[in-house]
Structures are given as C-alpha cells and as structure tokens.
Amino acid sequence: MLFVDGMNGVIHHPETLQWLYTLTGSVSHLLVKTALKLLIVFVEYAESNSPLLIGAVTTVDAKRGVKPWTNLMDVLEEKNGADTELLVFTMTLINKILAALPDQDSFYDVTDCLEPVLCLCPLGVLLLVSVLCLL
C-alpha cells in the first residue's frame, strides 16, 4: 500500500531522492537493493517522477565530480559475482526511467551516459533494444 501523502512528500523533496540515489552506491548489497526498490516504486508512481529522479542523479554525481549514473553503472559493472537481484533491480529502474521520459531528447541524454557500460553488458544490450522498440 502506498501512502499518497508520503509519496507527494518525496516528490516535493529532492534531497530525499538524492539520498536514495546515494544509497545505491553503498557497499551493503541489502541497502543497495532496498534503495533500488524504493526508487522503482517512485518512478512507477507517476510518469512525471522520472525527470525528478534524473535531476537528483545529476545533482548528486555533479557534486561528486563523476559522470551521471555512476552508482548504477558500478552495480552493473561488478565482477565479483554480484547478486543477480541487484542487476535485475538496476536494469528495471533504468528501463522504467527511460520508458517514462517525455521526449526523445531526454531519452538520448540518459542513454548517452549509460551507453559505455550497457553495451558491455549483455543484459544492457537487451534493455536498450527493448526500450528503443518503445520509441
């Protein structure tokens, strides 16, 4: 069950989204998994939430001086037998963000950041192909 007031609070408080995205860079797999699940719920709640999350990601990564989406790319690049659920949740979040974008310019802005890693990841290639079919 979703509490509408709580979700509206998150929508109007970008610092919460920034914090959740920051948690996806944790060393704790359980913490990363929980943050990914919450971000998926947020993006699924309303299509207008996708650009809000993109703004939060851009803000966090700009402050850190790294490329956008670095935390999610780090999850996908893990070579040490990463938890498959983490990979699935990460790809689900990326897919839902891309599917909810209002225009092709926004879509290509995000995929340009993701492309170097997604092209190396077989699951990522499937994601890009499936989302491109939606356009």
N, C-alpha and C. Protein backbone atom coordinates (compact mmCIF):
# COMPACT_ATOMS: atom_id res chain seq x y z
N MET A 1 0.84 -1.17 0.00
CA MET A 1 0.00 0.00 0.00
C MET A 1 0.89 1.24 0.00
N LEU A 2 0.58 2.18 -0.86
CA LEU A 2 1.30 3.44 -0.91
C LEU A 2 0.54 4.51 -0.17
N PHE A 3 1.24 5.31 0.57
CA PHE A 3 0.62 6.44 1.23
C PHE A 3 0.85 7.66 0.35
N VAL A 4 -0.24 8.19 -0.20
CA VAL A 4 -0.15 9.26 -1.17
C VAL A 4 0.56 10.48 -0.58
N ASP A 5 0.25 10.83 0.65
CA ASP A 5 0.90 11.98 1.27
C ASP A 5 2.41 11.78 1.35
N GLY A 6 2.82 10.55 1.67
CA GLY A 6 4.25 10.25 1.75
C GLY A 6 4.92 10.36 0.40
N MET A 7 4.27 9.85 -0.63
CA MET A 7 4.85 9.93 -1.96
C MET A 7 4.91 11.37 -2.44
N ASN A 8 3.86 12.14 -2.15
CA ASN A 8 3.89 13.56 -2.52
C ASN A 8 5.00 14.29 -1.77
N GLY A 9 5.26 13.88 -0.54
CA GLY A 9 6.36 14.46 0.22
C GLY A 9 7.70 14.19 -0.45
N VAL A 10 7.88 12.98 -0.95
CA VAL A 10 9.13 12.63 -1.64
C VAL A 10 9.23 13.42 -2.95
N ILE A 11 8.11 13.54 -3.67
CA ILE A 11 8.10 14.28 -4.94
C ILE A 11 8.54 15.73 -4.73
N HIS A 12 8.12 16.32 -3.63
CA HIS A 12 8.42 17.73 -3.37
C HIS A 12 9.68 17.93 -2.54
N HIS A 13 10.45 16.87 -2.31
CA HIS A 13 11.67 16.99 -1.50
C HIS A 13 12.81 16.31 -2.25
N PRO A 14 13.47 17.02 -3.17
CA PRO A 14 14.51 16.41 -3.99
C PRO A 14 15.68 15.84 -3.19
N GLU A 15 15.90 16.36 -2.00
CA GLU A 15 17.00 15.84 -1.18
C GLU A 15 16.79 14.37 -0.82
N THR A 16 15.53 13.97 -0.67
CA THR A 16 15.24 12.56 -0.37
C THR A 16 15.62 11.68 -1.55
N LEU A 17 15.30 12.12 -2.75
CA LEU A 17 15.69 11.36 -3.95
C LEU A 17 17.20 11.31 -4.08
N GLN A 18 17.86 12.41 -3.80
CA GLN A 18 19.33 12.43 -3.87
C GLN A 18 19.92 11.45 -2.86
N TRP A 19 19.34 11.41 -1.68
CA TRP A 19 19.82 10.49 -0.64
C TRP A 19 19.60 9.03 -1.07
N LEU A 20 18.42 8.73 -1.61
CA LEU A 20 18.16 7.36 -2.06
C LEU A 20 19.12 6.96 -3.17
N TYR A 21 19.37 7.85 -4.10
CA TYR A 21 20.33 7.53 -5.16
C TYR A 21 21.73 7.32 -4.58
N THR A 22 22.10 8.14 -3.61
CA THR A 22 23.41 7.99 -2.97
C THR A 22 23.54 6.61 -2.32
N LEU A 23 22.44 6.11 -1.75
CA LEU A 23 22.46 4.78 -1.12
C LEU A 23 22.74 3.67 -2.12
N THR A 24 22.45 3.90 -3.40
CA THR A 24 22.73 2.85 -4.40
C THR A 24 24.22 2.65 -4.59
N GLY A 25 25.03 3.53 -4.05
CA GLY A 25 26.48 3.39 -4.13
C GLY A 25 27.09 2.75 -2.90
N SER A 26 26.26 2.24 -2.01
CA SER A 26 26.73 1.64 -0.77
C SER A 26 27.44 0.31 -1.03
N VAL A 27 28.28 -0.11 -0.09
CA VAL A 27 28.92 -1.42 -0.19
C VAL A 27 27.99 -2.53 0.30
N SER A 28 26.95 -2.16 1.01
CA SER A 28 25.99 -3.14 1.51
C SER A 28 24.98 -3.49 0.42
N HIS A 29 24.98 -4.73 -0.02
CA HIS A 29 24.07 -5.17 -1.07
C HIS A 29 22.61 -5.03 -0.65
N LEU A 30 22.33 -5.27 0.61
CA LEU A 30 20.95 -5.16 1.09
C LEU A 30 20.47 -3.71 1.03
N LEU A 31 21.34 -2.78 1.40
CA LEU A 31 21.00 -1.37 1.35
C LEU A 31 20.78 -0.91 -0.10
N VAL A 32 21.64 -1.35 -0.99
CA VAL A 32 21.51 -1.01 -2.41
C VAL A 32 20.20 -1.56 -2.96
N LYS A 33 19.90 -2.81 -2.63
CA LYS A 33 18.68 -3.45 -3.12
C LYS A 33 17.43 -2.70 -2.63
N THR A 34 17.43 -2.30 -1.37
CA THR A 34 16.29 -1.59 -0.81
C THR A 34 16.13 -0.21 -1.47
N ALA A 35 17.24 0.49 -1.66
CA ALA A 35 17.19 1.80 -2.32
C ALA A 35 16.67 1.66 -3.75
N LEU A 36 17.13 0.64 -4.46
CA LEU A 36 16.66 0.42 -5.83
C LEU A 36 15.16 0.14 -5.87
N LYS A 37 14.68 -0.68 -4.93
CA LYS A 37 13.25 -0.98 -4.88
C LYS A 37 12.43 0.28 -4.63
N LEU A 38 12.89 1.12 -3.71
CA LEU A 38 12.18 2.36 -3.41
C LEU A 38 12.19 3.31 -4.61
N LEU A 39 13.30 3.37 -5.31
CA LEU A 39 13.37 4.23 -6.49
C LEU A 39 12.46 3.71 -7.61
N ILE A 40 12.36 2.40 -7.74
CA ILE A 40 11.45 1.81 -8.74
C ILE A 40 10.01 2.18 -8.41
N VAL A 41 9.63 2.07 -7.14
CA VAL A 41 8.27 2.46 -6.73
C VAL A 41 8.03 3.94 -7.04
N PHE A 42 9.03 4.77 -6.78
CA PHE A 42 8.90 6.20 -7.03
C PHE A 42 8.67 6.48 -8.52
N VAL A 43 9.46 5.85 -9.37
CA VAL A 43 9.33 6.08 -10.81
C VAL A 43 8.01 5.53 -11.34
N GLU A 44 7.57 4.40 -10.80
CA GLU A 44 6.29 3.80 -11.24
C GLU A 44 5.08 4.61 -10.77
N TYR A 45 5.22 5.39 -9.71
CA TYR A 45 4.10 6.11 -9.12
C TYR A 45 3.48 7.09 -10.11
N ALA A 46 4.33 7.82 -10.83
CA ALA A 46 3.84 8.78 -11.82
C ALA A 46 4.92 8.98 -12.88
N GLU A 47 4.51 9.11 -14.13
CA GLU A 47 5.48 9.30 -15.20
C GLU A 47 6.30 10.57 -15.01
N SER A 48 5.72 11.55 -14.36
CA SER A 48 6.43 12.82 -14.14
C SER A 48 7.56 12.69 -13.12
N ASN A 49 7.65 11.55 -12.44
CA ASN A 49 8.71 11.35 -11.45
C ASN A 49 10.05 11.01 -12.08
N SER A 50 10.03 10.48 -13.28
CA SER A 50 11.27 10.09 -13.94
C SER A 50 12.22 11.28 -14.11
N PRO A 51 11.76 12.42 -14.64
CA PRO A 51 12.66 13.58 -14.74
C PRO A 51 13.14 14.08 -13.38
N LEU A 52 12.33 13.92 -12.35
CA LEU A 52 12.76 14.33 -11.00
C LEU A 52 13.94 13.48 -10.53
N LEU A 53 13.87 12.19 -10.79
CA LEU A 53 14.97 11.31 -10.40
C LEU A 53 16.21 11.61 -11.23
N ILE A 54 16.04 11.89 -12.50
CA ILE A 54 17.18 12.24 -13.34
C ILE A 54 17.87 13.50 -12.80
N GLY A 55 17.07 14.47 -12.39
CA GLY A 55 17.64 15.68 -11.79
C GLY A 55 18.40 15.40 -10.51
N ALA A 56 17.86 14.51 -9.69
CA ALA A 56 18.54 14.14 -8.44
C ALA A 56 19.86 13.44 -8.72
N VAL A 57 19.85 12.54 -9.69
CA VAL A 57 21.08 11.81 -10.06
C VAL A 57 22.13 12.78 -10.58
N THR A 58 21.70 13.70 -11.43
CA THR A 58 22.62 14.68 -11.99
C THR A 58 23.23 15.55 -10.89
N THR A 59 22.43 15.96 -9.94
CA THR A 59 22.90 16.79 -8.83
C THR A 59 23.93 16.05 -7.97
N VAL A 60 23.60 14.82 -7.59
CA VAL A 60 24.50 14.03 -6.73
C VAL A 60 25.83 13.77 -7.43
N ASP A 61 25.76 13.33 -8.67
CA ASP A 61 27.00 12.98 -9.37
C ASP A 61 27.82 14.21 -9.74
N ALA A 62 27.16 15.35 -9.99
CA ALA A 62 27.90 16.59 -10.26
C ALA A 62 28.66 17.03 -9.02
N LYS A 63 28.04 16.89 -7.85
CA LYS A 63 28.71 17.25 -6.59
C LYS A 63 29.91 16.35 -6.34
N ARG A 64 29.80 15.10 -6.75
CA ARG A 64 30.89 14.14 -6.55
C ARG A 64 31.96 14.26 -7.64
N GLY A 65 31.64 14.98 -8.72
CA GLY A 65 32.59 15.16 -9.81
C GLY A 65 32.75 13.93 -10.68
N VAL A 66 31.67 13.14 -10.79
CA VAL A 66 31.70 11.94 -11.63
C VAL A 66 30.61 12.03 -12.69
N LYS A 67 30.64 11.11 -13.65
CA LYS A 67 29.62 11.09 -14.69
C LYS A 67 28.27 10.70 -14.09
N PRO A 68 27.19 11.21 -14.69
CA PRO A 68 25.86 10.81 -14.21
C PRO A 68 25.67 9.30 -14.27
N TRP A 69 24.92 8.79 -13.34
CA TRP A 69 24.54 7.37 -13.24
C TRP A 69 25.71 6.47 -12.81
N THR A 70 26.74 7.06 -12.23
CA THR A 70 27.90 6.26 -11.82
C THR A 70 27.53 5.16 -10.84
N ASN A 71 26.67 5.45 -9.87
CA ASN A 71 26.31 4.43 -8.88
C ASN A 71 25.66 3.22 -9.54
N LEU A 72 24.73 3.45 -10.45
CA LEU A 72 24.06 2.33 -11.12
C LEU A 72 25.02 1.59 -12.05
N MET A 73 25.91 2.33 -12.68
CA MET A 73 26.88 1.69 -13.56
C MET A 73 27.84 0.82 -12.75
N ASP A 74 28.18 1.28 -11.55
CA ASP A 74 29.06 0.48 -10.69
C ASP A 74 28.39 -0.83 -10.29
N VAL A 75 27.10 -0.80 -10.05
CA VAL A 75 26.37 -2.04 -9.72
C VAL A 75 26.44 -2.99 -10.91
N LEU A 76 26.22 -2.47 -12.11
CA LEU A 76 26.22 -3.32 -13.31
C LEU A 76 27.60 -3.84 -13.66
N GLU A 77 28.64 -3.10 -13.30
CA GLU A 77 30.00 -3.50 -13.64
C GLU A 77 30.63 -4.46 -12.64
N GLU A 78 29.97 -4.71 -11.53
CA GLU A 78 30.56 -5.58 -10.51
C GLU A 78 30.93 -6.93 -11.10
N LYS A 79 32.19 -7.28 -10.93
CA LYS A 79 32.70 -8.52 -11.49
C LYS A 79 32.79 -9.64 -10.45
N ASN A 80 32.58 -9.32 -9.19
CA ASN A 80 32.80 -10.30 -8.13
C ASN A 80 31.55 -11.09 -7.78
N GLY A 81 30.86 -11.58 -8.78
CA GLY A 81 29.67 -12.39 -8.53
C GLY A 81 28.56 -11.60 -7.89
N ALA A 82 28.22 -10.50 -8.50
CA ALA A 82 27.18 -9.63 -7.95
C ALA A 82 25.86 -10.39 -7.81
N ASP A 83 25.12 -9.97 -6.85
CA ASP A 83 23.80 -10.50 -6.60
C ASP A 83 22.94 -10.28 -7.85
N THR A 84 22.37 -11.33 -8.38
CA THR A 84 21.57 -11.20 -9.61
C THR A 84 20.35 -10.31 -9.40
N GLU A 85 19.81 -10.31 -8.18
CA GLU A 85 18.68 -9.42 -7.90
C GLU A 85 19.08 -7.96 -8.05
N LEU A 86 20.30 -7.62 -7.62
CA LEU A 86 20.78 -6.25 -7.78
C LEU A 86 20.82 -5.86 -9.24
N LEU A 87 21.31 -6.77 -10.07
CA LEU A 87 21.38 -6.49 -11.50
C LEU A 87 19.99 -6.31 -12.10
N VAL A 88 19.07 -7.17 -11.70
CA VAL A 88 17.70 -7.08 -12.22
C VAL A 88 17.04 -5.79 -11.77
N PHE A 89 17.17 -5.44 -10.49
CA PHE A 89 16.56 -4.20 -9.99
C PHE A 89 17.18 -2.97 -10.66
N THR A 90 18.48 -3.00 -10.87
CA THR A 90 19.15 -1.87 -11.53
C THR A 90 18.65 -1.71 -12.95
N MET A 91 18.58 -2.80 -13.69
CA MET A 91 18.09 -2.73 -15.07
C MET A 91 16.62 -2.35 -15.12
N THR A 92 15.84 -2.83 -14.16
CA THR A 92 14.42 -2.46 -14.10
C THR A 92 14.27 -0.97 -13.88
N LEU A 93 15.04 -0.42 -12.96
CA LEU A 93 14.97 1.01 -12.70
C LEU A 93 15.35 1.81 -13.94
N ILE A 94 16.43 1.44 -14.58
CA ILE A 94 16.86 2.14 -15.79
C ILE A 94 15.78 2.05 -16.87
N ASN A 95 15.23 0.87 -17.05
CA ASN A 95 14.20 0.66 -18.07
C ASN A 95 12.97 1.52 -17.79
N LYS A 96 12.54 1.57 -16.54
CA LYS A 96 11.35 2.35 -16.18
C LYS A 96 11.61 3.85 -16.32
N ILE A 97 12.81 4.28 -16.00
CA ILE A 97 13.15 5.69 -16.18
C ILE A 97 13.09 6.05 -17.66
N LEU A 98 13.72 5.23 -18.49
CA LEU A 98 13.76 5.51 -19.92
C LEU A 98 12.37 5.44 -20.55
N ALA A 99 11.57 4.50 -20.12
CA ALA A 99 10.23 4.34 -20.70
C ALA A 99 9.31 5.50 -20.35
N ALA A 100 9.57 6.18 -19.23
CA ALA A 100 8.69 7.25 -18.79
C ALA A 100 9.13 8.64 -19.27
N LEU A 101 10.22 8.70 -19.99
CA LEU A 101 10.70 10.01 -20.44
C LEU A 101 9.76 10.60 -21.48
N PRO A 102 9.54 11.91 -21.39
CA PRO A 102 8.53 12.55 -22.26
C PRO A 102 8.96 12.77 -23.70
N ASP A 103 10.27 12.80 -23.98
CA ASP A 103 10.69 13.08 -25.35
C ASP A 103 11.99 12.35 -25.68
N GLN A 104 12.30 12.32 -26.98
CA GLN A 104 13.49 11.59 -27.42
C GLN A 104 14.78 12.27 -26.99
N ASP A 105 14.78 13.59 -26.87
CA ASP A 105 15.99 14.28 -26.43
C ASP A 105 16.40 13.85 -25.03
N SER A 106 15.42 13.76 -24.14
CA SER A 106 15.70 13.30 -22.77
C SER A 106 16.19 11.86 -22.79
N PHE A 107 15.55 11.04 -23.61
CA PHE A 107 15.94 9.64 -23.73
C PHE A 107 17.40 9.52 -24.13
N TYR A 108 17.80 10.26 -25.17
CA TYR A 108 19.17 10.16 -25.65
C TYR A 108 20.17 10.79 -24.69
N ASP A 109 19.76 11.81 -23.93
CA ASP A 109 20.64 12.38 -22.92
C ASP A 109 21.02 11.31 -21.88
N VAL A 110 20.03 10.54 -21.43
CA VAL A 110 20.28 9.50 -20.43
C VAL A 110 21.05 8.33 -21.04
N THR A 111 20.63 7.86 -22.21
CA THR A 111 21.30 6.69 -22.80
C THR A 111 22.74 6.99 -23.20
N ASP A 112 23.05 8.24 -23.52
CA ASP A 112 24.43 8.59 -23.84
C ASP A 112 25.33 8.37 -22.63
N CYS A 113 24.82 8.66 -21.43
CA CYS A 113 25.60 8.43 -20.21
C CYS A 113 25.73 6.93 -19.90
N LEU A 114 24.68 6.18 -20.22
CA LEU A 114 24.64 4.77 -19.87
C LEU A 114 25.33 3.87 -20.91
N GLU A 115 25.44 4.35 -22.11
CA GLU A 115 25.89 3.53 -23.24
C GLU A 115 27.21 2.79 -23.03
N PRO A 116 28.27 3.45 -22.51
CA PRO A 116 29.54 2.72 -22.37
C PRO A 116 29.43 1.42 -21.57
N VAL A 117 28.64 1.42 -20.52
CA VAL A 117 28.52 0.22 -19.68
C VAL A 117 27.48 -0.73 -20.25
N LEU A 118 26.36 -0.21 -20.69
CA LEU A 118 25.28 -1.08 -21.16
C LEU A 118 25.68 -1.86 -22.40
N CYS A 119 26.53 -1.29 -23.22
CA CYS A 119 26.95 -2.01 -24.42
C CYS A 119 27.89 -3.16 -24.08
N LEU A 120 28.53 -3.10 -22.93
CA LEU A 120 29.41 -4.18 -22.50
C LEU A 120 28.66 -5.28 -21.76
N CYS A 121 27.46 -4.96 -21.33
CA CYS A 121 26.67 -5.88 -20.53
C CYS A 121 25.58 -6.51 -21.41
N PRO A 122 25.55 -7.84 -21.56
CA PRO A 122 24.53 -8.46 -22.41
C PRO A 122 23.11 -8.08 -22.00
N LEU A 123 22.86 -7.98 -20.71
CA LEU A 123 21.54 -7.59 -20.24
C LEU A 123 21.25 -6.15 -20.64
N GLY A 124 22.28 -5.32 -20.65
CA GLY A 124 22.12 -3.93 -21.04
C GLY A 124 21.77 -3.77 -22.50
N VAL A 125 22.34 -4.59 -23.35
CA VAL A 125 22.01 -4.55 -24.78
C VAL A 125 20.54 -4.90 -24.98
N LEU A 126 20.06 -5.90 -24.25
CA LEU A 126 18.65 -6.24 -24.33
C LEU A 126 17.77 -5.10 -23.85
N LEU A 127 18.21 -4.41 -22.81
CA LEU A 127 17.44 -3.28 -22.30
C LEU A 127 17.33 -2.20 -23.37
N LEU A 128 18.47 -1.82 -23.96
CA LEU A 128 18.44 -0.75 -24.95
C LEU A 128 17.59 -1.13 -26.16
N VAL A 129 17.67 -2.36 -26.59
CA VAL A 129 16.87 -2.81 -27.72
C VAL A 129 15.39 -2.75 -27.38
N SER A 130 15.02 -3.21 -26.17
CA SER A 130 13.61 -3.21 -25.79
C SER A 130 13.05 -1.80 -25.63
N VAL A 131 13.85 -0.89 -25.10
CA VAL A 131 13.38 0.48 -24.94
C VAL A 131 13.32 1.20 -26.28
N LEU A 132 14.28 0.97 -27.15
CA LEU A 132 14.25 1.60 -28.47
C LEU A 132 13.02 1.17 -29.25
N CYS A 133 12.54 -0.03 -29.02
CA CYS A 133 11.33 -0.50 -29.69
C CYS A 133 10.11 0.27 -29.20
N LEU A 134 10.18 0.84 -28.00
CA LEU A 134 9.06 1.61 -27.47
C LEU A 134 8.94 2.97 -28.13
N LEU A 135 10.05 3.47 -28.68
CA LEU A 135 10.04 4.83 -29.27
C LEU A 135 9.34 4.87 -30.60
